[in-house]
Amino acid sequence: MVAGGRRHAALKSLAKSGAIARDFAVPCQIIESGDASEVSLAENVQRVAMDAMDEVDAFSALADAGQSVDDIARRFGIGARHVEQRLALAALSPKIKAAYRRGDVTLDAARAFCLVDDHSKQEAVFKSLSKPITHSGSVRSQLMQGRMRHTDRLARFVGLEAYEVAGGTLKRDLFETDGVYVDDPALINKLAHDRLDAVRNDALSQ
C-alpha cells in the first residue's frame, strides 16, 4: 500500500467496533508505480505533515524529472511562489541544509541564505555567525554587504525604474516582498548627482 494507510487502519477499527460492516465497500484507486511517490507527497503536503526540507527535496526531485513550477503547483494545489521558494531552498549549500536538519539554522534563517546562489558565500556567512543561527536579518545583512536597500533615500530619489534603464540590476528576495536590493550603489550615486545637476541647471536657466 502506497497511500491511505491511516484510513485503512481507521476502517479496520470501525469494522472491529461494529460501526461498519466487515464487507463495507470502500472505493480505492490503483495508481501506476511511477506516480506512487508523488501521491504520497501530495497527501503529506495537504496534511502539512512533511518537514519543510523533506518537501524541498521532494519538489526538487520532481523538478529534476522535468516538471515545471506550474506543473508542481497544480498537482499539489499550492501557489507557484511556494514551489519557487522550496526550489530556492533546494539550491542551498548542502552544508546549510545539513545545519538546518541538526538545528543549527532555523527555517527563517535558511530562507535568508537563498539571497545569493554562491555556495562559498553562503558557507562563509554561516561560518561567521554564532550557532544556532536564528536571526534572518543578520544573514541578509552580511550577504548584502555593499548593496543598497531600495528604501534608501538616494534610491528613492533616483527611482528604481531610472536605475534599471541606466543598466543597473536589482536583487529581489524571494521570501520578502519588500526585500529589494540595489546591486550598484555607485550608479545610484552617479544618477543622483546627474539629476541634481540637471535641477540646478534648470533653475539657473530660468
Short mmCIF file of C-alpha atoms in Angstrom, two decimals:
data_model
loop_
_atom_site.label_atom_id
_atom_site.label_comp_id
_atom_site.label_asym_id
_atom_site.label_seq_id
_atom_site.Cartn_x
_atom_site.Cartn_y
_atom_site.Cartn_z
CA MET A 1 0.00 0.00 0.00
CA VAL A 2 1.43 3.36 -1.05
CA ALA A 3 -1.03 5.82 0.44
CA GLY A 4 -4.09 5.66 2.66
CA GLY A 5 -2.55 3.62 5.46
CA ARG A 6 -4.16 5.74 8.15
CA ARG A 7 -7.57 5.48 6.50
CA HIS A 8 -7.15 1.72 6.15
CA ALA A 9 -6.38 1.43 9.86
CA ALA A 10 -9.39 3.63 10.69
CA LEU A 11 -11.70 1.49 8.57
CA LYS A 12 -10.43 -1.68 10.25
CA SER A 13 -11.10 -0.11 13.63
CA LEU A 14 -14.63 0.89 12.59
CA ALA A 15 -15.33 -2.63 11.33
CA LYS A 16 -14.00 -4.16 14.54
CA SER A 17 -16.22 -1.91 16.65
CA GLY A 18 -19.26 -2.73 14.50
CA ALA A 19 -19.67 0.81 13.23
CA ILE A 20 -19.49 -0.50 9.67
CA ALA A 21 -19.96 -3.99 8.20
CA ARG A 22 -16.85 -6.08 7.58
CA ASP A 23 -17.75 -6.23 3.88
CA PHE A 24 -18.34 -2.47 3.69
CA ALA A 25 -17.48 -1.33 0.15
CA VAL A 26 -14.69 1.22 0.11
CA PRO A 27 -13.70 2.90 -3.15
CA CYS A 28 -9.99 2.78 -3.94
CA GLN A 29 -7.80 3.96 -6.76
CA ILE A 30 -4.96 1.99 -8.33
CA ILE A 31 -2.00 4.25 -9.10
CA GLU A 32 0.79 3.47 -11.54
CA SER A 33 4.03 2.71 -9.72
CA GLY A 34 5.75 5.71 -11.32
CA ASP A 35 3.26 8.05 -9.66
CA ALA A 36 3.41 6.43 -6.23
CA SER A 37 5.91 8.81 -4.61
CA GLU A 38 4.04 11.80 -5.99
CA VAL A 39 0.75 10.59 -4.46
CA SER A 40 2.45 10.11 -1.12
CA LEU A 41 3.98 13.59 -1.31
CA ALA A 42 0.62 15.15 -2.21
CA GLU A 43 -1.02 13.62 0.85
CA ASN A 44 1.78 14.82 3.12
CA VAL A 45 1.67 18.35 1.69
CA GLN A 46 -2.09 18.56 2.16
CA ARG A 47 -1.81 17.33 5.76
CA VAL A 48 1.09 19.76 6.37
CA ALA A 49 2.85 16.81 7.99
CA MET A 50 6.06 16.85 5.99
CA ASP A 51 9.16 18.62 7.27
CA ALA A 52 9.99 21.70 5.20
CA MET A 53 13.33 20.34 3.98
CA ASP A 54 11.76 16.99 3.10
CA GLU A 55 9.26 18.86 0.96
CA VAL A 56 12.15 20.83 -0.54
CA ASP A 57 13.92 17.62 -1.56
CA ALA A 58 10.72 16.11 -2.94
CA PHE A 59 9.88 19.15 -5.07
CA SER A 60 13.47 19.29 -6.26
CA ALA A 61 13.27 15.67 -7.41
CA LEU A 62 10.11 16.45 -9.38
CA ALA A 63 11.74 19.49 -10.97
CA ASP A 64 14.80 17.40 -11.88
CA ALA A 65 12.43 14.92 -13.51
CA GLY A 66 11.25 17.67 -15.84
CA GLN A 67 8.18 19.09 -14.11
CA SER A 68 7.80 22.86 -14.25
CA VAL A 69 6.97 25.10 -11.29
CA ASP A 70 3.40 25.44 -12.58
CA ASP A 71 3.10 21.66 -13.02
CA ILE A 72 4.14 21.02 -9.43
CA ALA A 73 1.90 23.80 -8.09
CA ARG A 74 -1.10 22.43 -9.99
CA ARG A 75 -0.55 18.86 -8.86
CA PHE A 76 -0.45 19.74 -5.18
CA GLY A 77 -2.96 22.60 -5.12
CA ILE A 78 -0.44 25.19 -3.92
CA GLY A 79 0.82 28.52 -5.25
CA ALA A 80 3.67 28.74 -7.76
CA ARG A 81 5.54 31.10 -5.41
CA HIS A 82 5.55 28.43 -2.69
CA VAL A 83 7.09 25.98 -5.15
CA GLU A 84 9.68 28.57 -6.24
CA GLN A 85 10.61 29.18 -2.61
CA ARG A 86 11.02 25.46 -1.94
CA LEU A 87 13.19 25.07 -5.05
CA ALA A 88 15.31 28.02 -3.92
CA LEU A 89 15.90 26.23 -0.62
CA ALA A 90 16.76 23.09 -2.59
CA ALA A 91 19.60 25.03 -4.25
CA LEU A 92 21.20 25.94 -0.91
CA SER A 93 24.65 24.71 0.00
CA PRO A 94 24.42 21.13 1.32
CA LYS A 95 26.20 22.39 4.46
CA ILE A 96 23.37 24.86 5.15
CA LYS A 97 20.72 22.19 4.62
CA ALA A 98 22.56 19.80 6.91
CA ALA A 99 22.82 22.55 9.54
CA TYR A 100 19.05 23.08 9.32
CA ARG A 101 18.39 19.39 9.89
CA ARG A 102 20.57 19.31 13.02
CA GLY A 103 19.05 22.51 14.39
CA ASP A 104 21.94 24.93 13.78
CA VAL A 105 19.89 27.06 11.36
CA THR A 106 16.20 27.93 11.61
CA LEU A 107 13.97 27.78 8.54
CA ASP A 108 13.67 31.57 8.54
CA ALA A 109 17.46 31.93 8.53
CA ALA A 110 17.80 29.27 5.83
CA ARG A 111 15.48 31.31 3.64
CA ALA A 112 17.75 34.33 4.06
CA PHE A 113 20.72 32.35 2.73
CA CYS A 114 18.80 31.99 -0.57
CA LEU A 115 19.58 35.64 -1.36
CA VAL A 116 22.79 34.52 -3.08
CA ASP A 117 23.41 31.45 -5.24
CA ASP A 118 27.12 31.19 -4.46
CA HIS A 119 27.62 28.32 -2.00
CA SER A 120 31.01 29.64 -0.92
CA LYS A 121 29.43 32.96 0.15
CA GLN A 122 26.63 31.15 1.94
CA GLU A 123 29.12 28.98 3.81
CA ALA A 124 31.37 31.94 4.69
CA VAL A 125 28.46 33.77 6.31
CA PHE A 126 27.33 30.57 8.02
CA LYS A 127 30.81 30.10 9.47
CA SER A 128 31.00 33.70 10.70
CA LEU A 129 27.77 33.61 12.73
CA SER A 130 27.32 32.04 16.15
CA LYS A 131 25.17 28.93 16.29
CA PRO A 132 22.31 28.32 16.25
CA ILE A 133 21.57 30.92 13.58
CA THR A 134 18.07 32.19 14.31
CA HIS A 135 18.13 35.80 13.11
CA SER A 136 17.48 36.06 9.37
CA GLY A 137 18.30 39.77 9.43
CA SER A 138 21.91 39.04 10.39
CA VAL A 139 22.24 36.63 7.47
CA ARG A 140 20.75 39.12 4.98
CA SER A 141 22.90 41.95 6.30
CA GLN A 142 26.13 40.01 5.77
CA LEU A 143 25.15 38.59 2.38
CA MET A 144 24.06 42.00 1.09
CA GLN A 145 27.13 43.96 2.23
CA GLY A 146 28.00 46.52 -0.44
CA ARG A 147 24.44 46.71 -1.71
CA MET A 148 21.81 49.35 -1.03
CA ARG A 149 18.23 48.79 0.13
CA HIS A 150 15.64 50.11 -2.30
CA THR A 151 14.23 52.18 0.57
CA ASP A 152 17.44 54.22 0.82
CA ARG A 153 16.83 57.94 0.26
CA LEU A 154 19.10 58.10 -2.78
CA ALA A 155 17.43 55.05 -4.33
CA ARG A 156 14.02 56.64 -3.82
CA PHE A 157 15.27 59.95 -5.22
CA VAL A 158 16.62 58.36 -8.40
CA GLY A 159 13.87 55.75 -8.74
CA LEU A 160 14.36 52.07 -9.45
CA GLU A 161 12.99 52.36 -12.99
CA ALA A 162 15.55 55.05 -13.92
CA TYR A 163 18.29 52.98 -12.28
CA GLU A 164 17.36 49.88 -14.32
CA VAL A 165 17.08 51.92 -17.54
CA ALA A 166 20.66 53.04 -16.89
CA GLY A 167 21.75 49.41 -16.75
CA GLY A 168 21.51 48.80 -13.02
CA THR A 169 20.39 45.46 -11.64
CA LEU A 170 18.41 44.52 -8.55
CA LYS A 171 18.48 41.59 -6.18
CA ARG A 172 14.98 40.56 -5.09
CA ASP A 173 14.35 38.45 -2.01
CA LEU A 174 12.01 35.60 -2.93
CA PHE A 175 10.88 35.31 0.68
CA GLU A 176 10.26 39.00 1.49
CA THR A 177 8.00 41.07 -0.76
CA ASP A 178 9.77 44.25 0.39
CA GLY A 179 13.26 42.78 0.11
CA VAL A 180 14.80 44.58 -2.88
CA TYR A 181 18.49 45.48 -3.04
CA VAL A 182 20.41 47.74 -5.44
CA ASP A 183 23.43 45.87 -6.80
CA ASP A 184 25.29 49.01 -7.90
CA PRO A 185 25.11 51.82 -5.30
CA ALA A 186 27.80 53.74 -7.23
CA LEU A 187 25.44 54.00 -10.21
CA ILE A 188 22.67 55.27 -7.92
CA ASN A 189 25.05 57.95 -6.61
CA LYS A 190 26.02 58.99 -10.15
CA LEU A 191 22.40 59.18 -11.26
CA ALA A 192 21.51 61.21 -8.16
CA HIS A 193 24.31 63.71 -8.88
CA ASP A 194 23.27 63.92 -12.54
CA ARG A 195 19.71 64.62 -11.53
CA LEU A 196 20.76 67.30 -9.04
CA ASP A 197 22.97 68.92 -11.70
CA ALA A 198 20.02 68.95 -14.11
CA VAL A 199 17.79 70.56 -11.48
CA ARG A 200 20.41 73.23 -10.76
CA ASN A 201 20.93 73.95 -14.46
CA ASP A 202 17.17 74.31 -14.96
CA ALA A 203 16.99 76.71 -12.02
CA LEU A 204 19.86 78.83 -13.38
CA SER A 205 18.36 79.00 -16.86
CA GLN A 206 15.06 80.43 -15.60
#
